[in-house]
CSV table of C-alpha atoms in Angstrom, one decimal:
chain,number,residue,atom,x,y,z
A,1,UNK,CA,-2.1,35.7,-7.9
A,2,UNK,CA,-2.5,33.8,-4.5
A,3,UNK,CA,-0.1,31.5,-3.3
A,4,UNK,CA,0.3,28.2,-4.2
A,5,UNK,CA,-1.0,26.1,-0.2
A,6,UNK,CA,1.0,23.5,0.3
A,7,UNK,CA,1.4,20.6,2.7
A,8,UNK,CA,4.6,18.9,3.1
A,9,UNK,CA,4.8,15.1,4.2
A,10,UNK,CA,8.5,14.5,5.4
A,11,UNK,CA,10.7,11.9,7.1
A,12,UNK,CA,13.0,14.5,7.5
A,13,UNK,CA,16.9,13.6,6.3
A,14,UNK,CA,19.4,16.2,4.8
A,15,UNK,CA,17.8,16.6,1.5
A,16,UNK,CA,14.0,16.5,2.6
A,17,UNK,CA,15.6,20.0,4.8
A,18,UNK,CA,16.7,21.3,1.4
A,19,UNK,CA,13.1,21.0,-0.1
A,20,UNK,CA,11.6,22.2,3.4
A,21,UNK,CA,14.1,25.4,3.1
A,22,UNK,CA,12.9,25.9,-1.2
A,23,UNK,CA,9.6,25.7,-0.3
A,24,UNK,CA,10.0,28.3,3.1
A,25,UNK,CA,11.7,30.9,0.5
A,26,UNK,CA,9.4,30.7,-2.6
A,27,UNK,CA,7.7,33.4,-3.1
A,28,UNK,CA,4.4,31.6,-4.8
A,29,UNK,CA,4.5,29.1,-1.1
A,30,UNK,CA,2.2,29.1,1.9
A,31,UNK,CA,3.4,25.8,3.8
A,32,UNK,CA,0.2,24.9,5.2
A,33,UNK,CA,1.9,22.7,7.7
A,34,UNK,CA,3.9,19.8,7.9
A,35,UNK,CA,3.4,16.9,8.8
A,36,UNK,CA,6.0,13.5,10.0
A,37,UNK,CA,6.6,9.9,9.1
A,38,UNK,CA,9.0,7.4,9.7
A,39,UNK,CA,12.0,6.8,7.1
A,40,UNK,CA,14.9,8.6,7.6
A,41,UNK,CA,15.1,8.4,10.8
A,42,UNK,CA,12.3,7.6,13.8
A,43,UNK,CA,9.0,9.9,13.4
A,44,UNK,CA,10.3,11.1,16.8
A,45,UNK,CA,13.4,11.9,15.6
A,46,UNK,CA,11.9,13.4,12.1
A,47,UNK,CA,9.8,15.8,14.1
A,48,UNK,CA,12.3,16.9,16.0
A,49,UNK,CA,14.2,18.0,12.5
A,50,UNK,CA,11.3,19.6,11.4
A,51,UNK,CA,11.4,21.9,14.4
A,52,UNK,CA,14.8,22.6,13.9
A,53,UNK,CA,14.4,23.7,10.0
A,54,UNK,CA,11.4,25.9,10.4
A,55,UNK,CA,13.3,27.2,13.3
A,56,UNK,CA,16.7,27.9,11.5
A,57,UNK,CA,14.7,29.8,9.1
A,58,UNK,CA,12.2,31.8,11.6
A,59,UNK,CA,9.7,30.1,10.8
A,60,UNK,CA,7.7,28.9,13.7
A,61,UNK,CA,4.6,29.5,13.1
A,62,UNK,CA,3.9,26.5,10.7
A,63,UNK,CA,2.6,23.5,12.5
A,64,UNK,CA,4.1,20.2,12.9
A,65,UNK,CA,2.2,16.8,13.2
A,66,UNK,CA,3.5,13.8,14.0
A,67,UNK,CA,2.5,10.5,12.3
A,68,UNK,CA,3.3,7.3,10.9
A,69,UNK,CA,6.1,5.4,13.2
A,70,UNK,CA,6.0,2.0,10.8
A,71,UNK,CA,4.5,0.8,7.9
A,72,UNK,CA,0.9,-0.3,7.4
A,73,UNK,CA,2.0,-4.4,7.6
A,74,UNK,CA,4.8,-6.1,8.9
A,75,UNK,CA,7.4,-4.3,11.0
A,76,UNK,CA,9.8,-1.1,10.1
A,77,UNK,CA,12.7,-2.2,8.0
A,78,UNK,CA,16.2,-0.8,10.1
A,79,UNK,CA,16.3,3.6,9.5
A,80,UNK,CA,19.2,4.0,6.8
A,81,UNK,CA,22.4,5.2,8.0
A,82,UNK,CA,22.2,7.5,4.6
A,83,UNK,CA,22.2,10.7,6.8
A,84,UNK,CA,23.3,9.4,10.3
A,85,UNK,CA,20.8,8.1,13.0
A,86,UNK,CA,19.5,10.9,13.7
A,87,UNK,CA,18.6,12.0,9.8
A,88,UNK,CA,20.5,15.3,10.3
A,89,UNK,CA,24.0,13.8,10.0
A,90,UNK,CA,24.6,12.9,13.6
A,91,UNK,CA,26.2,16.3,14.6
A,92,UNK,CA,23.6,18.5,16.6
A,93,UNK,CA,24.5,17.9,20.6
A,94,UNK,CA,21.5,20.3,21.7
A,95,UNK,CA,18.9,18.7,21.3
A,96,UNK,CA,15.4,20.4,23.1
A,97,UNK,CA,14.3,18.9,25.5
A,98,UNK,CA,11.0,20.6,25.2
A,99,UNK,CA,10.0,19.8,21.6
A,100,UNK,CA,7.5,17.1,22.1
A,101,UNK,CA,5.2,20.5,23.9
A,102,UNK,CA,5.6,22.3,20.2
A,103,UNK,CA,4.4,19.7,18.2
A,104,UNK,CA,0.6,19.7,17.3
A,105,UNK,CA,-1.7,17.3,19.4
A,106,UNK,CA,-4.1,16.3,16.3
A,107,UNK,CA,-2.7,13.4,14.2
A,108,UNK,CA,-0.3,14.2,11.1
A,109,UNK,CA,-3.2,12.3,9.2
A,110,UNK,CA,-6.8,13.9,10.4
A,111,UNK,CA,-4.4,17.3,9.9
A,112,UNK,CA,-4.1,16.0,6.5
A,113,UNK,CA,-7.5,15.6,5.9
A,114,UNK,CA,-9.4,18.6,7.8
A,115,UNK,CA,-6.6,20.5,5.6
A,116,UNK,CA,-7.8,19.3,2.3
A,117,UNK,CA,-11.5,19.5,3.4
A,118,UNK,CA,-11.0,22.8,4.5
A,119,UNK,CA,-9.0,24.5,1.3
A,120,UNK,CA,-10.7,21.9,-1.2
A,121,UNK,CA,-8.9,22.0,-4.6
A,122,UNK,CA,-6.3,24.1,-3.4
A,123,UNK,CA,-3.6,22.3,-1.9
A,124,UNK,CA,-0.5,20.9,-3.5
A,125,UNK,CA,1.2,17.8,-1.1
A,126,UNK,CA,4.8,17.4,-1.5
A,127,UNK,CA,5.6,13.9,-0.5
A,128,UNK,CA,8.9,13.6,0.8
A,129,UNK,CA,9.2,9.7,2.5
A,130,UNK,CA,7.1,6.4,2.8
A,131,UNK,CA,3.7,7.4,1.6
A,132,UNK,CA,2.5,5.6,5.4
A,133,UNK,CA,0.4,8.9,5.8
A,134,UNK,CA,-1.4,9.6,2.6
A,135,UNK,CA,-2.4,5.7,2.6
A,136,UNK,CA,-4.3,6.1,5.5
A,137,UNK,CA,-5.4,9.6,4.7
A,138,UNK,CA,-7.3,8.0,2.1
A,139,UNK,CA,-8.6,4.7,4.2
A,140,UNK,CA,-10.0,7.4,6.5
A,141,UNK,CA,-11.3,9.3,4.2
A,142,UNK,CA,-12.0,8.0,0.5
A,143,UNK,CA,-12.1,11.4,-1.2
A,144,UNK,CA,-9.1,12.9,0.4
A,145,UNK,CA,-7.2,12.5,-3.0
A,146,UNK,CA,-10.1,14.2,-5.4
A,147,UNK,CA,-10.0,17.1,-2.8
A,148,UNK,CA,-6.1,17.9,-3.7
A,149,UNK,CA,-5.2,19.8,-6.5
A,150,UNK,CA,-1.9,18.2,-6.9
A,151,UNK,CA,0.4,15.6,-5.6
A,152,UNK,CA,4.2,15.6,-5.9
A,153,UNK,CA,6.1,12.6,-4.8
A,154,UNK,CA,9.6,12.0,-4.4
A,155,UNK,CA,10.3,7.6,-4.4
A,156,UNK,CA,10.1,4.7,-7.0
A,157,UNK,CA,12.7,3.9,-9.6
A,158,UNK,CA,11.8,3.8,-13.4
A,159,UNK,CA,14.0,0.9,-14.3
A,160,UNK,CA,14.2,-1.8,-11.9
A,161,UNK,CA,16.9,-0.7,-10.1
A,162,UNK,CA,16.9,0.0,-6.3
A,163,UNK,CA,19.0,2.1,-3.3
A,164,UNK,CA,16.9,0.3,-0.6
A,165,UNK,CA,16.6,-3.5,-2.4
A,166,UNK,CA,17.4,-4.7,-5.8
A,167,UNK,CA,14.8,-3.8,-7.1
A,168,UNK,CA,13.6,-0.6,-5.2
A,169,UNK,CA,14.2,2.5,-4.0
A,170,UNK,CA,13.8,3.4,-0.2
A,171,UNK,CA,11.0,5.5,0.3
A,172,UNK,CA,9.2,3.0,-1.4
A,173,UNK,CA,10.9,0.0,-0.4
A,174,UNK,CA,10.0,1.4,3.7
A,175,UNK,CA,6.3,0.6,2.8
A,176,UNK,CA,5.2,-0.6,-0.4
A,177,UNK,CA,1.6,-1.5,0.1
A,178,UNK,CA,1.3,2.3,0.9
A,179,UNK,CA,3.1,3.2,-2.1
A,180,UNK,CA,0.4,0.4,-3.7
A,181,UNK,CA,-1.9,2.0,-2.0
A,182,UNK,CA,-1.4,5.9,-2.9
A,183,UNK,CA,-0.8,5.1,-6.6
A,184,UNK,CA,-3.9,3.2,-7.2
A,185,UNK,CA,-6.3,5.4,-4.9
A,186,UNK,CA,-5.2,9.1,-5.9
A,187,UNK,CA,-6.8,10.2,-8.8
A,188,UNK,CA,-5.7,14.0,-8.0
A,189,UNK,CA,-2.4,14.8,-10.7
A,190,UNK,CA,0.7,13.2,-9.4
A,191,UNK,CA,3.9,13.9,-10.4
A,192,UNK,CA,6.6,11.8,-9.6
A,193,UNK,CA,10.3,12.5,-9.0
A,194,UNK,CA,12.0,9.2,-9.2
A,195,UNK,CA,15.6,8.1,-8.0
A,196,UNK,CA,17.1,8.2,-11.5
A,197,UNK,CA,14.8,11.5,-12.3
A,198,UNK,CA,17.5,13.1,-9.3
A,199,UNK,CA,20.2,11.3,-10.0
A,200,UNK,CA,20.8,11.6,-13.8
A,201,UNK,CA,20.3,15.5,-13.1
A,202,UNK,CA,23.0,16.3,-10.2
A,203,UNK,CA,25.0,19.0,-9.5
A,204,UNK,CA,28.3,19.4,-9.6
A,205,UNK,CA,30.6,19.2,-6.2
A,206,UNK,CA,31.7,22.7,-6.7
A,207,UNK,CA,28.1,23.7,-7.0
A,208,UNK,CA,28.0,21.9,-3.3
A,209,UNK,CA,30.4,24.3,-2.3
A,210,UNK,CA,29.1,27.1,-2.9
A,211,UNK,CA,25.6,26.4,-1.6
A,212,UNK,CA,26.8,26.0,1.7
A,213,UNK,CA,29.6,28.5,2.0
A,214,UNK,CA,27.3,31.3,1.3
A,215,UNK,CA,26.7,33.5,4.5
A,216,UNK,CA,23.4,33.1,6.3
A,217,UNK,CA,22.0,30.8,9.0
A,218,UNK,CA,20.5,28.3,6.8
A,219,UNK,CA,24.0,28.0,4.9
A,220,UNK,CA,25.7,27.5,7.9
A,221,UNK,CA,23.0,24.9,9.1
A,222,UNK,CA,23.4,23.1,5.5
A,223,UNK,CA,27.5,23.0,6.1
A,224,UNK,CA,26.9,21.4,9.7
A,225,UNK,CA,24.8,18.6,9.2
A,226,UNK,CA,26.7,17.6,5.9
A,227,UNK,CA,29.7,18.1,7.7
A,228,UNK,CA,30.4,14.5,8.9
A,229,UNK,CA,27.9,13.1,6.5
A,230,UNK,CA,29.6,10.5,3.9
A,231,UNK,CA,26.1,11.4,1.6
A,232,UNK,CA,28.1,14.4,1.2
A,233,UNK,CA,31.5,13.2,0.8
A,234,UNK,CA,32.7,14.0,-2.7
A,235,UNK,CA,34.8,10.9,-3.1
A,236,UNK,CA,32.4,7.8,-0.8
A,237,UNK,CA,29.3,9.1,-3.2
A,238,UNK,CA,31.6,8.8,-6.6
A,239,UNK,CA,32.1,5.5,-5.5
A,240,UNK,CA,29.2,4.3,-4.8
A,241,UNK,CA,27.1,6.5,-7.6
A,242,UNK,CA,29.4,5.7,-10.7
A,243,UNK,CA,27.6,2.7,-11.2
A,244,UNK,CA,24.6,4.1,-12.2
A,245,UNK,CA,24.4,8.0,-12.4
A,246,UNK,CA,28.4,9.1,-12.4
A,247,UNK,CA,29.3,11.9,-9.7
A,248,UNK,CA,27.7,14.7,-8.3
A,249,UNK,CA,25.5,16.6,-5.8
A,250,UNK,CA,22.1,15.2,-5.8
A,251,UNK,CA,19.7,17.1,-2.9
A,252,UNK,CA,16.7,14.4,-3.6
A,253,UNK,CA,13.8,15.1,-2.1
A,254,UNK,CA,14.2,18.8,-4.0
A,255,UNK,CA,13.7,17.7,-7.3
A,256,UNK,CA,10.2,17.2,-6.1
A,257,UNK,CA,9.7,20.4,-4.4
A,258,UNK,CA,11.1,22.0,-7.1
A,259,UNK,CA,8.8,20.8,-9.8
A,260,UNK,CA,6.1,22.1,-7.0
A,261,UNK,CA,7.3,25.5,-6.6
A,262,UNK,CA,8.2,26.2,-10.4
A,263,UNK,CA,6.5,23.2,-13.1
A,264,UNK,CA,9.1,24.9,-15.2
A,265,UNK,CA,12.1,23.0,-13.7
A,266,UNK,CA,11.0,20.0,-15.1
A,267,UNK,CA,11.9,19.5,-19.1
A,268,UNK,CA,10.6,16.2,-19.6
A,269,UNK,CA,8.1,13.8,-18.3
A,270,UNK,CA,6.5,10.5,-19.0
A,271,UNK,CA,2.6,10.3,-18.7
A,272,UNK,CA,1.5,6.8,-18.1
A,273,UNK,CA,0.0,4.7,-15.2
A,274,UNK,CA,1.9,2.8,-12.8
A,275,UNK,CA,1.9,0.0,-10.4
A,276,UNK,CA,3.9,-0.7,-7.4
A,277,UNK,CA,4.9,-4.5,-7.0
A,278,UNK,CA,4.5,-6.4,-4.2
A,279,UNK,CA,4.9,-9.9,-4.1
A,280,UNK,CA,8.1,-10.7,-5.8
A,281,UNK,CA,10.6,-11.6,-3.6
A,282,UNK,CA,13.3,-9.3,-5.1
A,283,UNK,CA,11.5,-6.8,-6.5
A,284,UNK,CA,8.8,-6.4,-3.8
A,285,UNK,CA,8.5,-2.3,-3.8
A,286,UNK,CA,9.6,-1.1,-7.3
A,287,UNK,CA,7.3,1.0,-9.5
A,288,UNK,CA,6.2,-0.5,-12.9
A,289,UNK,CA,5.7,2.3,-15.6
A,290,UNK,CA,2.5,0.4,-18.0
A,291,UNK,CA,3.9,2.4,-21.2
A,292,UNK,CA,1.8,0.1,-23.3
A,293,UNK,CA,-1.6,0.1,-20.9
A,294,UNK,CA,-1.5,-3.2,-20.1
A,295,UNK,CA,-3.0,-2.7,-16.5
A,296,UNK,CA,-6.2,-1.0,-18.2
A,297,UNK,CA,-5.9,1.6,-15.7
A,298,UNK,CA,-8.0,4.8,-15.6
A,299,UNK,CA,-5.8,7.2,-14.6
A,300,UNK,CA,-1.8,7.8,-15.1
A,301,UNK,CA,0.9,10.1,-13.7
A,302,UNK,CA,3.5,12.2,-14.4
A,303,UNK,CA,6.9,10.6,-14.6
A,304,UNK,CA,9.5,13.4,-14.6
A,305,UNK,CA,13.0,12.0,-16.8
A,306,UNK,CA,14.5,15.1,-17.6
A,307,UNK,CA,15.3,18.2,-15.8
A,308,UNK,CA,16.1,22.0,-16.1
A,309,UNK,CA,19.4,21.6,-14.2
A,310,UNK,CA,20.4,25.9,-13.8
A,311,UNK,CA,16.5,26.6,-12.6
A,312,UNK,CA,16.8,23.7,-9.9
A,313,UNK,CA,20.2,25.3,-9.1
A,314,UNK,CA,18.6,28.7,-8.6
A,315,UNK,CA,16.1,27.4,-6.5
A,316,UNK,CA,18.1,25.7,-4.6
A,317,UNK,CA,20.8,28.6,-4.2
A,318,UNK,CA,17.9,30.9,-3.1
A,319,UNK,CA,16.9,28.9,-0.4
A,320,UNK,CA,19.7,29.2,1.6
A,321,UNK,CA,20.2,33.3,0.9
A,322,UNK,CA,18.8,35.7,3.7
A,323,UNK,CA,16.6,37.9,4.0
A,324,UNK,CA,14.0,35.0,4.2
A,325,UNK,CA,10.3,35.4,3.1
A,326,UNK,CA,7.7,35.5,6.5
C-alpha cells in the first residue's frame, strides 16, 4: 500500500518536535514538506527548529517554508514562555548562522496549495499551531480544503476552559478568526485533537523517563531541550495541571500526529459541527461543540475524547529509537 503524503503545519515547540519525529519514523509517512507559523515562538525562530529536527534525524531533504509571522487581524499576542523563547527550551547555544539559505524561497502557503493541487486527494495536513496558514490557503484558493484528504488539528478546548485565556486554548486563542476561518471553510474530514483530548490521556513521568534516556540522537536531543524546561518538570506541571487533568507527561501536538499516522490510537470521538467564538470578551477563541445542531451546519468534525494510551506510547517510544526510516 503507498504511503500515507503528508504536510505538516508547525510553530515548532517541544512537543510539535515529538509529532515531527512520529511522523519522520512511521513507516506508512512521506512528509511532503513542512511548512512554519508563528506561536511557539517567532516563525523565524520556528523555522529554525524545524531545521534542527529534520536534521537530528537525517532528514534533510524535506523542505521547509516559512509563513505566517502574526495573525490575520490585530497584532501577535506575546510567544508563550511554555518552552522558552526560543520554542526549544532555551538551551541550544549553536545556532546556524546559515539557515535562512536552507529554507525554501516559495511561501509556506502557495507550497501548501501547489502541494494539494499537485497530489489532489492524497494528502493528510497535520496542523500543529495557529491555523494563520491554512486560513489563507483557503482565501487564496477556495478549493484548497476539498483537494485534502484529511485534516488533523491539534487546538480548541471542548469545555470552555482555556491554557491561553479563560476560555481558550493557545493555538487557538493566537488567531481565532483563522481558527473561524478553517472550521467553517474545510469541508475535507477534520479531526480534532483538543487540549483535554491530550491532557485527560497523559503519560506517566516514569514513561518520561524512559523516552528520553534511550540511546540515540533523537533521545538525546529530546533530554536537552526538556532539560531546563519547567513544561517538563515533574513537580511545576503537577502544580499547575492538577486542577484540571491531575499529573503526567502530555507531548500535545502528538496526539494529533498520532491519530494521523495510526486512526487506531484514537478510542473515542465526537462527530458534530463546531464553531469557534469570537466576540465575547472572555471567551473570544474557544470552540463550541453544536451537539444538538443548532448552527444548521452542513458539515461536522471529528472530536477525539478518548484515547488508546499504550499505542500513543509506542508511537511515541519509536520515534526516538534508531535506525531511523530514509
Amino acid at each position: 500500500m503507498a504511503n500515507k503524503l503528508v504536510i505538516i503545519d508547525t510553530d515548532c515547540g517541544i512537543d510539535d518536535a515529538q509529532a515531527v519525529m512520529m511522523a519522520l519514523a512511521a513507516p506508512n509517512l512521506e512528509v511532503l514538506a513542512v511548512t512554519c507559523v508563528f506561536g511557539n515562538a517567532s516563525v523565524e525562530n520556528v523555522c529554525q527548529n524545524v531545521l534542527r529536527v529534520l536534521s537530528v534525524c537525517e532528514r534533510q531533504g524535506i523542505p521547509v517554508f516559512q509563513g505566517s509571522a502574526g495573525p490575520l487581524v490585530g497584532l501577535s499576542s506575546p510567544f508563550s514562555d511554555h518552552f522558552g523563547g526560543d520554542g526549544l527550551g532555551d538551551v541550544i547555544e549553536d545556532k546556524d548562522p546559515q539557515w535562512k539559505e536552507k529554507i525554501q524561497q516559495e511561501h509556506a502557503v502557495d507550497a501548501m496549495i501547489r502541494l494539494a493541487s499537485k497530489y489532489e486527494n492524497q494528502v493528510s495536513l497535520v496542523a500543529l499551531g495557529p491555523l494563520t496558514n491554512l486560513a489563507l490557503a483557503v482565501r487564496l484558493d477556495p478549493r484548497f480544503p476539498q483537494k485534502l484528504r484529511e485534516l488533523f488539528i491539534m487546538g480548541g478546548n471542548m469545555e470552555g476552559k482555556g491554557n491561553a485565556t479563560v476560555c481558550a486554548e493557545f493555538n487557538f486563542a493566537m488567531d481565532p478568526e483563522s481558527a473561524y476561518i478553517v472550521l467553517e471553510d474545510f469541508v475535507c474530514p477534520t479531526y480534532l485533537a483538543t487540549w483535554e483530548y491530550s491532557g485527560r490521556n497523559a503519560l506517566t513521568w516514569e514513561f518520561f523517563e524512559e523516552l528520553v534516556n534511550q540511546d540515540s540522537p533523537a533521545a538525546r536531543f529530546m533530554k536537552t531541550v526538556t532539560s531546563k524546561c519547567w513544561a517538563y518538570s515533574k513537580e511545576a506541571m503537577k502544580k499547575k495541571r492538577d486542577v484540571h487533568f491531575g499529573p503526567g507527561f502530555v507531548s500535545y501536538d502528538s496526539y494529533a500526529m498520532a491519530a494521523c499516522v495510526d486512526g487506531s490510537t484514537v478510542l473515542e470521538s465526537v462527530e458534530c459541527p463546531v464553531r469557534v467564538e469570537l466576540q465575547g470578551s472572555m471567551s473570544r477563541g474557544m470552540l463550541v461543540l453544536d451537539r444538538t445542531e443548532s448552527l444548521k451546519k452542513s458539515h461536522a468534525v471529528r472530536v477525539m475524547t478518548k484515547c488508546d494510551v499504550e499505542k500513543f506510547g509506542r508511537l511515541l517510544m519509536d520515534s526516538l529509537k534508531q535506525p531511523r526510516r530514509k
